[in-house]
PDB file of C-alpha atoms in Angstrom:
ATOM      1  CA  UNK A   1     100.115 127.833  86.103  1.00  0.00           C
ATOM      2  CA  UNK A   2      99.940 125.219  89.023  1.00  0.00           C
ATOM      3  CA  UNK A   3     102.233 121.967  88.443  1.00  0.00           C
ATOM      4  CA  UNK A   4     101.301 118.863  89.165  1.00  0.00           C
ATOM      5  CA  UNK A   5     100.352 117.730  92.836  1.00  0.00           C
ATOM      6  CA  UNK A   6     100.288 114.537  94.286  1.00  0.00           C
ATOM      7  CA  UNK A   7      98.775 113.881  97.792  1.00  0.00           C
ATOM      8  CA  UNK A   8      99.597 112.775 100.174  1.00  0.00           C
ATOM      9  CA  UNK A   9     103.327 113.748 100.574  1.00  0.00           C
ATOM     10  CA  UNK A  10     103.922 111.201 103.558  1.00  0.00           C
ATOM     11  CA  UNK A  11     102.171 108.057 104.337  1.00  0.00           C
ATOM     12  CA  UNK A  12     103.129 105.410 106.854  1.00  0.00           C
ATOM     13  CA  UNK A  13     101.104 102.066 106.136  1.00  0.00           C
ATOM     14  CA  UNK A  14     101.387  98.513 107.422  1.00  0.00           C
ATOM     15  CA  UNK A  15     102.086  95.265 105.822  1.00  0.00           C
ATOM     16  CA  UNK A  16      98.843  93.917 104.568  1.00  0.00           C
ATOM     17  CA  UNK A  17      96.785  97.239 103.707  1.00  0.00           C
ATOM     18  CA  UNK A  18      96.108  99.064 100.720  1.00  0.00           C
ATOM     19  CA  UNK A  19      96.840 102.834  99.608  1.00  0.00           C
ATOM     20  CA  UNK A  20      95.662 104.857  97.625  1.00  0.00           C
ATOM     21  CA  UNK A  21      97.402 107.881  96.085  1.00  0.00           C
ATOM     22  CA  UNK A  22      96.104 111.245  93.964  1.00  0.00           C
ATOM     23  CA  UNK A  23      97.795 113.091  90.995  1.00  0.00           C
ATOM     24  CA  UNK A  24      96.354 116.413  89.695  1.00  0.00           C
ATOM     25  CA  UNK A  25      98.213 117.189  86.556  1.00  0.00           C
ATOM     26  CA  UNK A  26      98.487 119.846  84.993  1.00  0.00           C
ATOM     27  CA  UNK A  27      95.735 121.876  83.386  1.00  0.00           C
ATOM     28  CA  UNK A  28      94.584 120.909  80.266  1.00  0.00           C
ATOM     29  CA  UNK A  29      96.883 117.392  80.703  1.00  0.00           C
ATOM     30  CA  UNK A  30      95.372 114.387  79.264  1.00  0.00           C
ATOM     31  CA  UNK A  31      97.884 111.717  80.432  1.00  0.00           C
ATOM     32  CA  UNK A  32      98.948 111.313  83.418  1.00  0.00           C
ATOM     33  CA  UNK A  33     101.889 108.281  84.193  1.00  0.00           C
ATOM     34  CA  UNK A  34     103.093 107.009  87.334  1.00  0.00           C
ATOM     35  CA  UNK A  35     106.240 105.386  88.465  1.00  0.00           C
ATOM     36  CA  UNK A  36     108.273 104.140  91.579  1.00  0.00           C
ATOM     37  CA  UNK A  37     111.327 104.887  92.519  1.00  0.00           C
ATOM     38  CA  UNK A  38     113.634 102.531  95.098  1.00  0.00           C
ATOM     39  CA  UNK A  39     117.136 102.847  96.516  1.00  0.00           C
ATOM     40  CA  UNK A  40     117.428  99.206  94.843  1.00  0.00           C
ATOM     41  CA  UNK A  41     115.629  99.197  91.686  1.00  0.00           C
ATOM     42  CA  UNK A  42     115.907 102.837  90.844  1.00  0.00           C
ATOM     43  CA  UNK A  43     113.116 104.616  88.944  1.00  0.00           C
ATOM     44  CA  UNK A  44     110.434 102.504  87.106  1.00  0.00           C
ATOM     45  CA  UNK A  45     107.426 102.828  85.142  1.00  0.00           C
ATOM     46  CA  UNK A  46     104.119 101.933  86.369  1.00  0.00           C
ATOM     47  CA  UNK A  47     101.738 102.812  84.293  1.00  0.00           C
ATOM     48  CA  UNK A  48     100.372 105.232  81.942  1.00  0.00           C
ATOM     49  CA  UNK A  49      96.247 106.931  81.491  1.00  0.00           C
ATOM     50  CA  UNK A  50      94.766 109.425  78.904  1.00  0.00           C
ATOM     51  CA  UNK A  51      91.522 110.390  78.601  1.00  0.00           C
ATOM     52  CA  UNK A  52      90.045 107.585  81.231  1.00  0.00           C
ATOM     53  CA  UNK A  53      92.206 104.792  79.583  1.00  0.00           C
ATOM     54  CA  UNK A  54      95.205 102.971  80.727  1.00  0.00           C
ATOM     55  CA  UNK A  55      97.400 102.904  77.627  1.00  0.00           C
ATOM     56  CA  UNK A  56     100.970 101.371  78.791  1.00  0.00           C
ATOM     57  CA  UNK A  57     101.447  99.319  81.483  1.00  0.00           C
ATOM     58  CA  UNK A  58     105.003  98.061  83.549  1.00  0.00           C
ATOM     59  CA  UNK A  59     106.125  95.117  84.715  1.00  0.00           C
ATOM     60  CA  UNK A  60     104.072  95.601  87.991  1.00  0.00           C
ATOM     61  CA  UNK A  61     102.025  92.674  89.781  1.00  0.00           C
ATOM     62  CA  UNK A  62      98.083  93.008  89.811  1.00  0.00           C
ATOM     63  CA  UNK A  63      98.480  94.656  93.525  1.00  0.00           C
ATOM     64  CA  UNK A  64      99.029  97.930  91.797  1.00  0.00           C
ATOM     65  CA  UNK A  65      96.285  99.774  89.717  1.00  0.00           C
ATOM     66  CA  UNK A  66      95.166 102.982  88.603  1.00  0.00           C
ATOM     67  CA  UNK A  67      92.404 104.971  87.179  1.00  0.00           C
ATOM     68  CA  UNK A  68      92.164 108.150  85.349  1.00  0.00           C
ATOM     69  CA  UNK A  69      88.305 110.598  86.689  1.00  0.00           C
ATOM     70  CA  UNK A  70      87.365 112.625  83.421  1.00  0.00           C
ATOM     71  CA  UNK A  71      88.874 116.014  84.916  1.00  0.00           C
ATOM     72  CA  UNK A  72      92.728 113.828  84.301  1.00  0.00           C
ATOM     73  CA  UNK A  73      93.000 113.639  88.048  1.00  0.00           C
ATOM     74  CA  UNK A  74      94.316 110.151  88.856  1.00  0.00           C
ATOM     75  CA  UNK A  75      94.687 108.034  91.647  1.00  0.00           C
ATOM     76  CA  UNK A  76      96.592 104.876  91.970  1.00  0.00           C
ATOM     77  CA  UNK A  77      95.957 101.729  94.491  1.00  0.00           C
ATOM     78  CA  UNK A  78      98.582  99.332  96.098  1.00  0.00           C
ATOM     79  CA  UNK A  79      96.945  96.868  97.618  1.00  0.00           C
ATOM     80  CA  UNK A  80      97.693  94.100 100.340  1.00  0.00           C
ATOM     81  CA  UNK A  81     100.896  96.005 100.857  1.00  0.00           C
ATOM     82  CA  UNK A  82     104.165  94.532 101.158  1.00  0.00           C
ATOM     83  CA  UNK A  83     107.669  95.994 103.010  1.00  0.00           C
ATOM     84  CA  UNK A  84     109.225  96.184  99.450  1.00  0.00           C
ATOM     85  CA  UNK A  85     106.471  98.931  98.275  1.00  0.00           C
ATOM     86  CA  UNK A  86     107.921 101.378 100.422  1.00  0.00           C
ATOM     87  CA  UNK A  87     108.939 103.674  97.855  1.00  0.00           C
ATOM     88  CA  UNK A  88     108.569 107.533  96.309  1.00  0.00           C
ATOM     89  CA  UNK A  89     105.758 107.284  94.436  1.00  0.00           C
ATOM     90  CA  UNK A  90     106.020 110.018  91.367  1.00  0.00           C
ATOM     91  CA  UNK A  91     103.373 110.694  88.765  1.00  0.00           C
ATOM     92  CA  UNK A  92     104.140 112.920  85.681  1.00  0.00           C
ATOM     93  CA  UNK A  93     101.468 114.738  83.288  1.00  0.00           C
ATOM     94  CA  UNK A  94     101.910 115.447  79.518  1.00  0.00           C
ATOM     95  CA  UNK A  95      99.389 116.901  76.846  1.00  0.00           C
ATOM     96  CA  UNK A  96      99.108 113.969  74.461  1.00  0.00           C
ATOM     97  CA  UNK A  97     101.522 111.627  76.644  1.00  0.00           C
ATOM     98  CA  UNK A  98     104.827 110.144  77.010  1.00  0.00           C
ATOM     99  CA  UNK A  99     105.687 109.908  73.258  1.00  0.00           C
ATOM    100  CA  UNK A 100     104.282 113.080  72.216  1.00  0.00           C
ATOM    101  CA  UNK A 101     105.272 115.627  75.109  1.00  0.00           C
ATOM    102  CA  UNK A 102     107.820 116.321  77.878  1.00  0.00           C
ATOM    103  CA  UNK A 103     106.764 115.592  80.902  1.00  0.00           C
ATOM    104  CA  UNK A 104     106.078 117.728  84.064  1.00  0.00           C
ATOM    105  CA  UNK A 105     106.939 115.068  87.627  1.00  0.00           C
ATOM    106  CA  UNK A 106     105.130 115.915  90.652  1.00  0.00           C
ATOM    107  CA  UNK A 107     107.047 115.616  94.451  1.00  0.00           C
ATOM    108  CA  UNK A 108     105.956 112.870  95.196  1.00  0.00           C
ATOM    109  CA  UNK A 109     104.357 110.564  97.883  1.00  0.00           C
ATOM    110  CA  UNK A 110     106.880 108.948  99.963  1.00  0.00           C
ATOM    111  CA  UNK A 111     105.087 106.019 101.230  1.00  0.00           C
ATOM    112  CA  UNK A 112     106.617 104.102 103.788  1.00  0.00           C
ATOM    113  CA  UNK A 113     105.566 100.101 104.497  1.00  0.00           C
ATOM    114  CA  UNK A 114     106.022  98.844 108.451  1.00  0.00           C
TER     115      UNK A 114
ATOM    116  CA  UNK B   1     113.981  95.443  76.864  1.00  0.00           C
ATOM    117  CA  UNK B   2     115.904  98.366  77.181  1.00  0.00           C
ATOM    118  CA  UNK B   3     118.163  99.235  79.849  1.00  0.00           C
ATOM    119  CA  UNK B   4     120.344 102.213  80.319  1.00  0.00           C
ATOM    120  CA  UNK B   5     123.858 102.501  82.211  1.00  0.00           C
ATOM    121  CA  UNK B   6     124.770 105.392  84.249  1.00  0.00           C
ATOM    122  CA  UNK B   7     128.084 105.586  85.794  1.00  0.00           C
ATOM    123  CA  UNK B   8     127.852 105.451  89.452  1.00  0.00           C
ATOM    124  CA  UNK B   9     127.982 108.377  91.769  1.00  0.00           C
ATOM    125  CA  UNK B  10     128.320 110.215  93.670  1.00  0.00           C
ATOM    126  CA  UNK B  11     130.015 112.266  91.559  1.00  0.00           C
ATOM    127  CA  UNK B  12     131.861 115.586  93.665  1.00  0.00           C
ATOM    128  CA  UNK B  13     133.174 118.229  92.276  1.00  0.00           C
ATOM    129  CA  UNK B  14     134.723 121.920  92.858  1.00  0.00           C
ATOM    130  CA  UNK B  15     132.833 125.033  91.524  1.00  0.00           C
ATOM    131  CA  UNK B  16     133.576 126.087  87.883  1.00  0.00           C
ATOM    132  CA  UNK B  17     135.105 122.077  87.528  1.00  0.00           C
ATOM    133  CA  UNK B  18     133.922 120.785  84.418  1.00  0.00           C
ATOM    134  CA  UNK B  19     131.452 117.429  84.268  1.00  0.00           C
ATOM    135  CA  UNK B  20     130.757 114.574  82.293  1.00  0.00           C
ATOM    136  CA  UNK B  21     128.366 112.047  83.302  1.00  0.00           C
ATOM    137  CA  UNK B  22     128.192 108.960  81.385  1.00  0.00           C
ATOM    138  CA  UNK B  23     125.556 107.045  79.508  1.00  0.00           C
ATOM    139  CA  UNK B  24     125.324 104.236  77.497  1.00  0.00           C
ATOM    140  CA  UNK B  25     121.837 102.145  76.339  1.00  0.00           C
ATOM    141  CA  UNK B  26     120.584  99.363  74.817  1.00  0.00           C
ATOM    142  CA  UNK B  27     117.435  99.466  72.750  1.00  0.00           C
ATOM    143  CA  UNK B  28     115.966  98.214  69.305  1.00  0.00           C
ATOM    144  CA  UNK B  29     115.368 100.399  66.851  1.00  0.00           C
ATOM    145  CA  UNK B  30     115.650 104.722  67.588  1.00  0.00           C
ATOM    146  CA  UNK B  31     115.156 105.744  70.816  1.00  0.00           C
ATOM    147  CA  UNK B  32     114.421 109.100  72.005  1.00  0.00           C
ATOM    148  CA  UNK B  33     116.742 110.123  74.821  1.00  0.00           C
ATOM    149  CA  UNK B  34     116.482 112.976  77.827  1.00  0.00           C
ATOM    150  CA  UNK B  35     118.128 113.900  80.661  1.00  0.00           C
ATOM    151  CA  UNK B  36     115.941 114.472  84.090  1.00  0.00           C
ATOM    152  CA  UNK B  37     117.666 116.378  86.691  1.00  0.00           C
ATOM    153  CA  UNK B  38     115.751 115.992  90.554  1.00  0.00           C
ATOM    154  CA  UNK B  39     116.639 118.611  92.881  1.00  0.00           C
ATOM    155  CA  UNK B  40     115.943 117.499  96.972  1.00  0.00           C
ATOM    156  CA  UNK B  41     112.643 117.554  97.793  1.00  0.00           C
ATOM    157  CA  UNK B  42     111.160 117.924  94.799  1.00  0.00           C
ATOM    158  CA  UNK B  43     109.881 116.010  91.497  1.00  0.00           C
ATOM    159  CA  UNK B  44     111.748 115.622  88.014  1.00  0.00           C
ATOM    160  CA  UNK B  45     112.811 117.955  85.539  1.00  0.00           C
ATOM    161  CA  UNK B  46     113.509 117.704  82.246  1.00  0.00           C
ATOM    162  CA  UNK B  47     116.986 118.889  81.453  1.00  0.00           C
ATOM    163  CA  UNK B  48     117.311 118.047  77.713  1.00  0.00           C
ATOM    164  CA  UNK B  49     116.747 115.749  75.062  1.00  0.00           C
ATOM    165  CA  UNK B  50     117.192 114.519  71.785  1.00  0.00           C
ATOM    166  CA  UNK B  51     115.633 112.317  69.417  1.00  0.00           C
ATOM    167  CA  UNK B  52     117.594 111.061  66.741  1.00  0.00           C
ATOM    168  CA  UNK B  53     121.195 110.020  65.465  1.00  0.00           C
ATOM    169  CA  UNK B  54     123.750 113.019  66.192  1.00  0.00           C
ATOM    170  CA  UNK B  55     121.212 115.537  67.567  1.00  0.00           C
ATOM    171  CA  UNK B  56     122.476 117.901  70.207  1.00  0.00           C
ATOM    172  CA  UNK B  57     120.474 118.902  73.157  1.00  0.00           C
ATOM    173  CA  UNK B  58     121.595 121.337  75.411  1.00  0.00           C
ATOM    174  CA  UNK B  59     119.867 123.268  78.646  1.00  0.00           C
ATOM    175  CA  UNK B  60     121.673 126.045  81.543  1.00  0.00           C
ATOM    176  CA  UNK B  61     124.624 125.211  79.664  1.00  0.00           C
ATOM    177  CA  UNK B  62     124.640 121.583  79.756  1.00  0.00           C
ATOM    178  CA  UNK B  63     124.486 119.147  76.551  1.00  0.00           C
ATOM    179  CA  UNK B  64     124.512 116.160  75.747  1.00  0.00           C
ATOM    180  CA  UNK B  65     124.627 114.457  71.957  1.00  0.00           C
ATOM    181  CA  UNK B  66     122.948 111.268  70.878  1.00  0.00           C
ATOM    182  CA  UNK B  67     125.645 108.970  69.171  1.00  0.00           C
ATOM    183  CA  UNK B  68     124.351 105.918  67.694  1.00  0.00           C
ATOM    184  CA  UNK B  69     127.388 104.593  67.085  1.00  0.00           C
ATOM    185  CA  UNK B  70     128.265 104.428  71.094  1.00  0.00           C
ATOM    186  CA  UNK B  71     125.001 103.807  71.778  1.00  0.00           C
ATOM    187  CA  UNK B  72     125.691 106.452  74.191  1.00  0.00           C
ATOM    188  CA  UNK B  73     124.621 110.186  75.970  1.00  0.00           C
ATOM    189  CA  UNK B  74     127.114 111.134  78.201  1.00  0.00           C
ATOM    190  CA  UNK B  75     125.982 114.634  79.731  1.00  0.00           C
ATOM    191  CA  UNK B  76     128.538 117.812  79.836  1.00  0.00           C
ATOM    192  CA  UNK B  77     128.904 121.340  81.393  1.00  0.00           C
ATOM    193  CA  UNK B  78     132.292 123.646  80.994  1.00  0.00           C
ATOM    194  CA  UNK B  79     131.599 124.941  84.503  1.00  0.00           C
ATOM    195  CA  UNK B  80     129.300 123.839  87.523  1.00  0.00           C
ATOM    196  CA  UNK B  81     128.164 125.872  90.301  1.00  0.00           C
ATOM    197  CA  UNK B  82     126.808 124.782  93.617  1.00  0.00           C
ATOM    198  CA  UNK B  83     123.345 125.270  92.258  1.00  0.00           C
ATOM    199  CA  UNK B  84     123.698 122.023  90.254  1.00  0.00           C
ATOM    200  CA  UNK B  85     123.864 120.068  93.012  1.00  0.00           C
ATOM    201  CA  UNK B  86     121.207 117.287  92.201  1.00  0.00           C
ATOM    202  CA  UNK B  87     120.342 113.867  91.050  1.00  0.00           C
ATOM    203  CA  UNK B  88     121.145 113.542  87.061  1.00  0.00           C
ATOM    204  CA  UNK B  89     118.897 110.606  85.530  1.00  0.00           C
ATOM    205  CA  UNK B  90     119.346 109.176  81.955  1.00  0.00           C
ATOM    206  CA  UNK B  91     116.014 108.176  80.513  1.00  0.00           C
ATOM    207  CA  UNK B  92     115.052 106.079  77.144  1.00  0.00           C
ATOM    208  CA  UNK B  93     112.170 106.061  75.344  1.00  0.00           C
ATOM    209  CA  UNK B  94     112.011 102.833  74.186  1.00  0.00           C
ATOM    210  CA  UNK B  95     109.360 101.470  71.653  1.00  0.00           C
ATOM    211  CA  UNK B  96     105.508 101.452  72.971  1.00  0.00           C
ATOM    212  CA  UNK B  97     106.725 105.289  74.589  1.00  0.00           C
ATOM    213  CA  UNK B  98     107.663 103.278  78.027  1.00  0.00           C
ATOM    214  CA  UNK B  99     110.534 105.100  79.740  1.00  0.00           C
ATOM    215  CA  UNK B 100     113.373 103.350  81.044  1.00  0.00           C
ATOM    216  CA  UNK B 101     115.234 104.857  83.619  1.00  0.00           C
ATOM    217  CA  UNK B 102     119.612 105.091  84.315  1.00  0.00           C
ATOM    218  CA  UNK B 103     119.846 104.709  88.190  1.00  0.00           C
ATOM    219  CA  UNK B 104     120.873 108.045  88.825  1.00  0.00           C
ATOM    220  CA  UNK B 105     124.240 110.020  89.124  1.00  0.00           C
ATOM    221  CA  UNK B 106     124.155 111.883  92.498  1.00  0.00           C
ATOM    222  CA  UNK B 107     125.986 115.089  91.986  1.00  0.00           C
ATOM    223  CA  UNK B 108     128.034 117.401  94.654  1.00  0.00           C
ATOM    224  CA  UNK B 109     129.680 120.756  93.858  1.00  0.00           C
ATOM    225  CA  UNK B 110     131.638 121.834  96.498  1.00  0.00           C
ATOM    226  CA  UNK B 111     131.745 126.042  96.965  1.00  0.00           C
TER     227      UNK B 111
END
């Protein structure tokens, strides 16, 4: 079965504008999570959706949100971007969610902040 | 909140050389605890887990065992190959199922 995809791979933005990312988990996935990973801060959690709902949040500013479309496909939005949110980008789907399942990561999107 | 302590990498190593990579956590109550292994270019994968007191995970001939009383999960393998060449993550499950993330062990196995 297909994993989970995340588009786009590569993005080059500039200080000030806002991206927005997809994540197609897996078939039949309900939750879908998203985190960042940095050279500096390593990998962290952003947040977590199931079924439409955000259900966990990180210790993100307001700049970053996310929604969850009722086929589990999510998308996430940085907005007034800033050179520190140049980062790989990973989301991660699961059945029930974090607790209940493994999870299967995505590539990535490598975004990159001028 | 949580945290969890990798030791720092990169870590190199011959073929067939045998491998520990420590880590230790901090965390209230029971954690669950896994090991995600990210190969270049791609996402993460788990590698094992285990989620309580003294359970033994184990995956392609690694393992790792959850001691409370070390608050630790220091990952093992008798013999690496090249193939295992990767980024090793420690990961903890902390209360409210929020993952916390070890920075990473960068691992090179030399032919």
């Amino acid at each position: 079965k297909a994993g989970v995809t995340q588009t786009p791979r590569y993005l080059i933005k500039t200080r000030g504008q806002q991206v927005t990312l997809s994540c197609s988990p897996i078939s039949g996935h309900r939750s879908v999570s998203w985190y960042q990973q940095t050279p500096g801060q390593g990998l962290q959690f952003l947040f977590e959706y199931f079924s439409e709902t955000q259900r966990n949040k990180g210790n993100f500013p307001g700049r970053f949100s996310g929604r969850q479309f009722s086929n589990s496909r999510s998308e996430m939005n940085v907005s007034t971007l800033e050179l520190g949110d140049s980062a790989l980008y990973l989301c991660a789907s699961s059945p029930q969610g974090i607790g209940a399942n493994v999870l299967t990561f995505g590539a990535g999107s490598r975004l990159t902040v001028l | 909140g949580d945290s969890v302590t990798q030791m720092e990498g990169p870590v190199t190593l011959s073929e067939e050389a045998f491998l520990t990579i420590n880590c230790t956590y901090t965390a209230t109550g029971y954690p669950s605890l896994f090991w995600y292994v990210q190969y270049p270019g791609e996402g993460l994968q788990l590698l094992l887990k285990a989620t309580k007191a003294d359970d033994k995970g184990s995956n392609k001939g690694f393992e790792a065992t959850y001691r409370k009383e070390t608050t630790s999960f220091h990952l093992e393998k008798g013999s690496v190959q090249v193939s295992d060449s990767a980024v090793y993550f420690c990961v903890c499950m902390e209360y409210g199922n929020k993952l916390v993330f070890g920075a990473g062990t960068i691992l090179r196995v030399k032919s």
